[in-house]
Short mmCIF file of C-alpha atoms in Angstrom, two decimals:
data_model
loop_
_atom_site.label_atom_id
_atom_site.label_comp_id
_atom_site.label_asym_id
_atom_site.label_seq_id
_atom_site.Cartn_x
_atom_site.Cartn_y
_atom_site.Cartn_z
CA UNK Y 288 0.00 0.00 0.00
CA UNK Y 289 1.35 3.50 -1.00
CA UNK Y 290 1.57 6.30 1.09
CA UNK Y 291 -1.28 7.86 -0.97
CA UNK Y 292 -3.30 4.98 -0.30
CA UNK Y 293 -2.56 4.88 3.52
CA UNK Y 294 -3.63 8.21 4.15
CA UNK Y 295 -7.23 7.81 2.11
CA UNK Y 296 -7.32 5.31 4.43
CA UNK Y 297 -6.89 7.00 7.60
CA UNK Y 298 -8.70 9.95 6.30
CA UNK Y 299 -11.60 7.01 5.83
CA UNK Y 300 -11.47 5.88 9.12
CA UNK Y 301 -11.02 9.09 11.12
CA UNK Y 302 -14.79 10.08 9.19
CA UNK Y 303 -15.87 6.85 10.09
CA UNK Y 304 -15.12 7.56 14.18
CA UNK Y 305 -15.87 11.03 14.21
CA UNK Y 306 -19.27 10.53 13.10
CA UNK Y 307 -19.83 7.62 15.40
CA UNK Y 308 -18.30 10.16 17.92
CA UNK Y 309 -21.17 12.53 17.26
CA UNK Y 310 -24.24 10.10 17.14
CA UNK Y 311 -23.08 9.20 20.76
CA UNK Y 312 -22.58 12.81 21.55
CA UNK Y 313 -26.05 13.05 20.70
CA UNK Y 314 -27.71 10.41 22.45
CA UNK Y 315 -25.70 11.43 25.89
CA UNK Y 316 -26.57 14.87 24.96
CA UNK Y 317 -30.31 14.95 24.25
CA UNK Y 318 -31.03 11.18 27.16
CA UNK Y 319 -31.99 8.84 24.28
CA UNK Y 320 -31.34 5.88 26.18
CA UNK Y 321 -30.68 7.05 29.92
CA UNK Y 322 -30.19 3.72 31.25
CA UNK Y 323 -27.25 2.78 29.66
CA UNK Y 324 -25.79 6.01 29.51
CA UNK Y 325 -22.43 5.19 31.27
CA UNK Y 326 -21.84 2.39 28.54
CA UNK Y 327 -22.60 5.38 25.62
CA UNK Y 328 -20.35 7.69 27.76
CA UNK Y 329 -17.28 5.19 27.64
CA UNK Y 330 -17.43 4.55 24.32
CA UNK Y 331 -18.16 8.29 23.35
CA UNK Y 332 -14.74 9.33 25.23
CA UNK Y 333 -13.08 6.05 23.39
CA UNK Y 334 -14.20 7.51 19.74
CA UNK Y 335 -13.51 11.21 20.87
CA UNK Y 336 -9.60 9.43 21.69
CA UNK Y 337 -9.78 7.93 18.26
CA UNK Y 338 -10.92 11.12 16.16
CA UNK Y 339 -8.07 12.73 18.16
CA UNK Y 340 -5.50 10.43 17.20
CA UNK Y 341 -6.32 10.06 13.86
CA UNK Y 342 -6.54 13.69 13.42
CA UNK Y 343 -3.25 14.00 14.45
CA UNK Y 344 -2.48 11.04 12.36
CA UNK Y 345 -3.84 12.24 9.45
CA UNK Y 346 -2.56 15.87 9.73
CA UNK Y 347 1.33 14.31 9.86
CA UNK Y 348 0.76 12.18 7.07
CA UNK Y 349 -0.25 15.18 4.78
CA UNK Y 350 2.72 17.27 6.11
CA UNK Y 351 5.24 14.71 5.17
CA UNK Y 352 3.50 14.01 1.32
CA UNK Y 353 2.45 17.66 0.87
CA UNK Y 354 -0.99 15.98 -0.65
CA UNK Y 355 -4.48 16.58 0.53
CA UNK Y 356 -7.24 14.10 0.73
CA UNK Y 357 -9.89 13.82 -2.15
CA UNK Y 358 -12.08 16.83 -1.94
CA UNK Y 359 -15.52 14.88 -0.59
CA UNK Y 360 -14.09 12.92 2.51
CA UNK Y 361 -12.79 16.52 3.40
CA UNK Y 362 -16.08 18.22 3.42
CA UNK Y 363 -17.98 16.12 4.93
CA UNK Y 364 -15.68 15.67 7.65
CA UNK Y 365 -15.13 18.83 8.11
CA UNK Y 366 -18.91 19.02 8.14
CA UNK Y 367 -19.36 16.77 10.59
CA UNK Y 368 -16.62 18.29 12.97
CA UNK Y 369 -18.69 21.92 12.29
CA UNK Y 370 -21.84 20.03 13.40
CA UNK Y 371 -20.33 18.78 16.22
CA UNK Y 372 -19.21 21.80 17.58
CA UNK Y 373 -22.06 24.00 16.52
CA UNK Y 374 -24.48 20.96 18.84
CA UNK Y 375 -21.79 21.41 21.74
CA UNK Y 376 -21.48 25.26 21.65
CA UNK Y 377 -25.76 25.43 21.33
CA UNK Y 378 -26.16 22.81 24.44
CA UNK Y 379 -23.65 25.01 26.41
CA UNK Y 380 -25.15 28.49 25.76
CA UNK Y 381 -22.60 29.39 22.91
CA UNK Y 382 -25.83 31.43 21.40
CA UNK Y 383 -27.26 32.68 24.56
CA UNK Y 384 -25.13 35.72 24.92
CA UNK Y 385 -22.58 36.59 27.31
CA UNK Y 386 -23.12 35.04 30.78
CA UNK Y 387 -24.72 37.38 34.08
CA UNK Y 388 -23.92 34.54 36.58
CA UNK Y 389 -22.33 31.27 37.21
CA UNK Y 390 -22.53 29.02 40.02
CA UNK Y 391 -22.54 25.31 41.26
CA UNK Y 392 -24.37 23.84 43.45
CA UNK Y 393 -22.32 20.53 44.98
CA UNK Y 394 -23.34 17.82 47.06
CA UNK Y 395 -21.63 14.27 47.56
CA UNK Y 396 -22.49 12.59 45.02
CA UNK Y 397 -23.51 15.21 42.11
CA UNK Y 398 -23.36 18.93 40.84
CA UNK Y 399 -25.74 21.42 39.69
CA UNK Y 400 -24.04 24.14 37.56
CA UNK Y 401 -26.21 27.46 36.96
CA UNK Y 402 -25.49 29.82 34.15
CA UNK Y 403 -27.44 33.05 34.15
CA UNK Y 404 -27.36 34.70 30.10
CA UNK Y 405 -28.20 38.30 29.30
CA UNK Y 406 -30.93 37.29 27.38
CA UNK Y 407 -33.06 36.17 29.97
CA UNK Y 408 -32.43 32.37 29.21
CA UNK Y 409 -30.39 29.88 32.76
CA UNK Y 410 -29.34 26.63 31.79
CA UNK Y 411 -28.89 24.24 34.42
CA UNK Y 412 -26.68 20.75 34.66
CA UNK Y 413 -27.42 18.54 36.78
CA UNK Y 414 -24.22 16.15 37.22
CA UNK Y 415 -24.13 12.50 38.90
CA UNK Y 416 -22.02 9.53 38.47
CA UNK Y 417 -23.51 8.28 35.39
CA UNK Y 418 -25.20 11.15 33.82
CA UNK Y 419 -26.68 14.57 33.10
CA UNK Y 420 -29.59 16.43 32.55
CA UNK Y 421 -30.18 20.03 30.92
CA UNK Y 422 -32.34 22.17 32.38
CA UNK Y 423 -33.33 25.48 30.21
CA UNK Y 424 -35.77 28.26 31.17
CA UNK Y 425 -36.40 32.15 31.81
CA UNK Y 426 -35.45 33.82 34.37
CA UNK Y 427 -35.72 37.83 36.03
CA UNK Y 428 -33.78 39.85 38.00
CA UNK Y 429 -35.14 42.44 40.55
CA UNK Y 430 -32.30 43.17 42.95
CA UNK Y 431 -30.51 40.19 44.15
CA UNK Y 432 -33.48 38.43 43.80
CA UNK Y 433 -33.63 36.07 40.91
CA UNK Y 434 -37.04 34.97 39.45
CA UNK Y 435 -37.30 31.65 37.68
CA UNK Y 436 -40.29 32.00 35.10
CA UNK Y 437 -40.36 28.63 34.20
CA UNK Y 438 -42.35 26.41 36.67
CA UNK Y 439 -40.47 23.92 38.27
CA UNK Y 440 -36.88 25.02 37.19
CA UNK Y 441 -35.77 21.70 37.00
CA UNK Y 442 -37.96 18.39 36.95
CA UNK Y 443 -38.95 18.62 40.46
CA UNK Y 444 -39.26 21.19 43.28
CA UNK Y 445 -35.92 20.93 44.55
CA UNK Y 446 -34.94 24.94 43.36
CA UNK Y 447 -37.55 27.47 44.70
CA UNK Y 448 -39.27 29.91 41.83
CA UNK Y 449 -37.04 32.59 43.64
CA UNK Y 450 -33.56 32.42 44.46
CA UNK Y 451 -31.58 34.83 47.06
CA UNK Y 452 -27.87 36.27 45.19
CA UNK Y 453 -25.51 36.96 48.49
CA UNK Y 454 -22.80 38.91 47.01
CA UNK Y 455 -20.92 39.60 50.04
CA UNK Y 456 -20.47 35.15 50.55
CA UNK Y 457 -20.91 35.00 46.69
CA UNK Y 458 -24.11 32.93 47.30
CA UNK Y 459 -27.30 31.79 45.46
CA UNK Y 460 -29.85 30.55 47.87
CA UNK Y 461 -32.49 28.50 46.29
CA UNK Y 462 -34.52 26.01 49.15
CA UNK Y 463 -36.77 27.50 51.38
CA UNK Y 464 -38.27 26.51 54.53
CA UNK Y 465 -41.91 25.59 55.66
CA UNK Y 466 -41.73 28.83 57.25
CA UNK Y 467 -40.19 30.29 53.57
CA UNK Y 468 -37.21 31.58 54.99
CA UNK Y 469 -33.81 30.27 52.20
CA UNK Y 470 -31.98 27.50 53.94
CA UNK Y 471 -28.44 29.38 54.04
CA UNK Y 472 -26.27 26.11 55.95
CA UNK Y 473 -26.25 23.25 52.82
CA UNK Y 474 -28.56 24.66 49.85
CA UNK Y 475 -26.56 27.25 47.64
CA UNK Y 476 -24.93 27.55 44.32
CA UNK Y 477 -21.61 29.04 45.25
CA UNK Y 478 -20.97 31.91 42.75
CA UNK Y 479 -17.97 31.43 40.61
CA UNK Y 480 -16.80 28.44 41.78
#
């Protein structure tokens, strides 16, 4: 086999894993099939390995022939890279505008990560061992008093409709009481963290 040959090849097989890598990255992405998530998420970081090394593969190959790669298997991997990204950068507010806030929540054995645009729009992860969910909603200001307009922020009533912003601790209380005082010892998304 040529050299020519061998990088077609490559080039054939590094389209072949990155678009395997992006089906996975949108099952994990949009919960398709939550209960065996962990199993997509392995072998979505073993194809996003691959596509790496074959990039990198690829890329030394055409520096040392000084050829490129027929003109199709470049687009539409190229394609499917800008796809990826443009998925990625849209599920992590890329489009939202610039960010008011950001915060995380932690506990022992998850994370909650809260992004406040200037458009109006939070976003909310919600973190475990084996998984994630994407919360996305409205939201007000008035003070340091944030107003969720979407009812219940996340899937349950775990976050309050309004949330408390402590500058001075660089707090976000969001549980209340029975008595609806904001729990301030546990429940709070720690500003900048």
């Amino acid at each position: 086999m040529n050299q020519t040959q061998s990088i077609e090849k490559d080039t054939k097989l590094l389209l072949l894993i990155l678009s395997i890598s992006y089906a996975l990255y949108i099952v994990v992405a949009y919960d398709f099939i939550p209960i065996y998530e962990i199993f997509v998420d392995l072998a979505l970081f073993a194809t996003l390995i691959g596509s790496i090394v074959y990039i990198f593969k690829v890329v030394i190959a055409l520096a040392k022939t000084k050829q490129l790669p027929k003109k199709s298997t470049t687009l539409v991997t190229c394609a499917i890279a800008f796809c990826y990204l443009l998925t990625f950068g849209s599920r992590n507010g890329m489009f939202e505008g610039g960010k008011v806030l950001d915060a995380a929540f932690l506990d022992d054995r998850s994370r909650m990560d809260l992004a406040l645009y200037k458009n109006g729009t939070y976003i909310i992860f919600s973190n475990w061992m084996f998984g994630e969910e994407r919360f996305e909603g409205k939201y007000s200001m008035e003070g340091d008093t944030i107003k969720f307009l979407t009812t219940p922020v996340i899937d349950n009533d775990f976050i309050a409709q309004e949330a408390i912003i402590d500058r001075k601790e660089k707090k976000i209380y969001f549980r209340k009481n029975i008595d609806g005082s904001y729990m301030e010892d546990f429940y709070y998304f720690q500003i900048d963290f």
